[in-house]
Amino acid sequence: MENIKFNEYLSKQLNDHHFKAEFDKEIETLKTESVIESSLLEYADFLNGKKSTIDIVE
């Protein structure tokens, strides 16, 4: 591989539609996992008495 900066490499890759679709899908997966993890942590705090309420998001 050429010796180029990572940002230049990523920029070139994001111009590739297949790569960008995979990249966007991975970002959405990470966002979903993050929401699930924070929801579980909030629920655990509720169960352990550290919180008196929990937020329900539909």
XYZ file of C-alpha atoms in Angstrom:
58
model
C 0.000 0.000 0.000
C 1.138 3.517 -0.702
C 2.501 5.531 2.144
C -0.406 7.983 2.460
C -2.070 9.617 5.429
C -4.959 7.755 7.012
C -7.379 10.654 6.466
C -6.595 10.686 2.754
C -7.056 6.919 2.616
C -10.388 7.090 4.458
C -11.567 9.933 2.255
C -10.809 7.879 -0.855
C -12.562 4.848 0.630
C -15.674 6.853 1.536
C -15.964 7.838 -2.116
C -16.316 4.117 -2.910
C -20.073 3.495 -2.619
C -19.764 -0.152 -1.499
C -17.225 0.730 1.191
C -19.331 3.694 2.358
C -22.445 1.523 2.652
C -20.544 -0.993 4.794
C -18.999 1.823 6.834
C -22.410 3.451 7.448
C -23.905 0.081 8.428
C -21.107 -0.478 10.953
C -21.614 3.011 12.427
C -25.351 2.320 12.867
C -24.552 -1.002 14.568
C -22.184 0.742 16.974
C -24.791 3.415 17.739
C -27.412 0.720 18.435
C -25.030 -1.233 20.667
C -24.192 1.957 22.550
C -27.884 2.728 23.160
C -28.531 -0.823 24.348
C -25.517 -0.737 26.652
C -26.455 2.594 28.225
C -30.071 1.413 28.637
C -28.909 -1.744 30.397
C -26.621 0.253 32.679
C -29.485 2.628 33.515
C -31.780 -0.346 34.246
C -29.104 -1.929 36.460
C -28.822 1.321 38.427
C -32.616 1.322 38.817
C -32.615 -2.277 40.058
C -29.788 -1.533 42.489
C -31.646 1.461 43.918
C -29.206 4.022 42.528
C -31.990 5.566 40.439
C -35.647 5.977 41.363
C -36.891 6.273 37.770
C -35.901 5.124 34.304
C -36.599 6.758 30.963
C -38.655 4.804 28.462
C -37.837 5.617 24.841
C -39.970 4.211 22.073
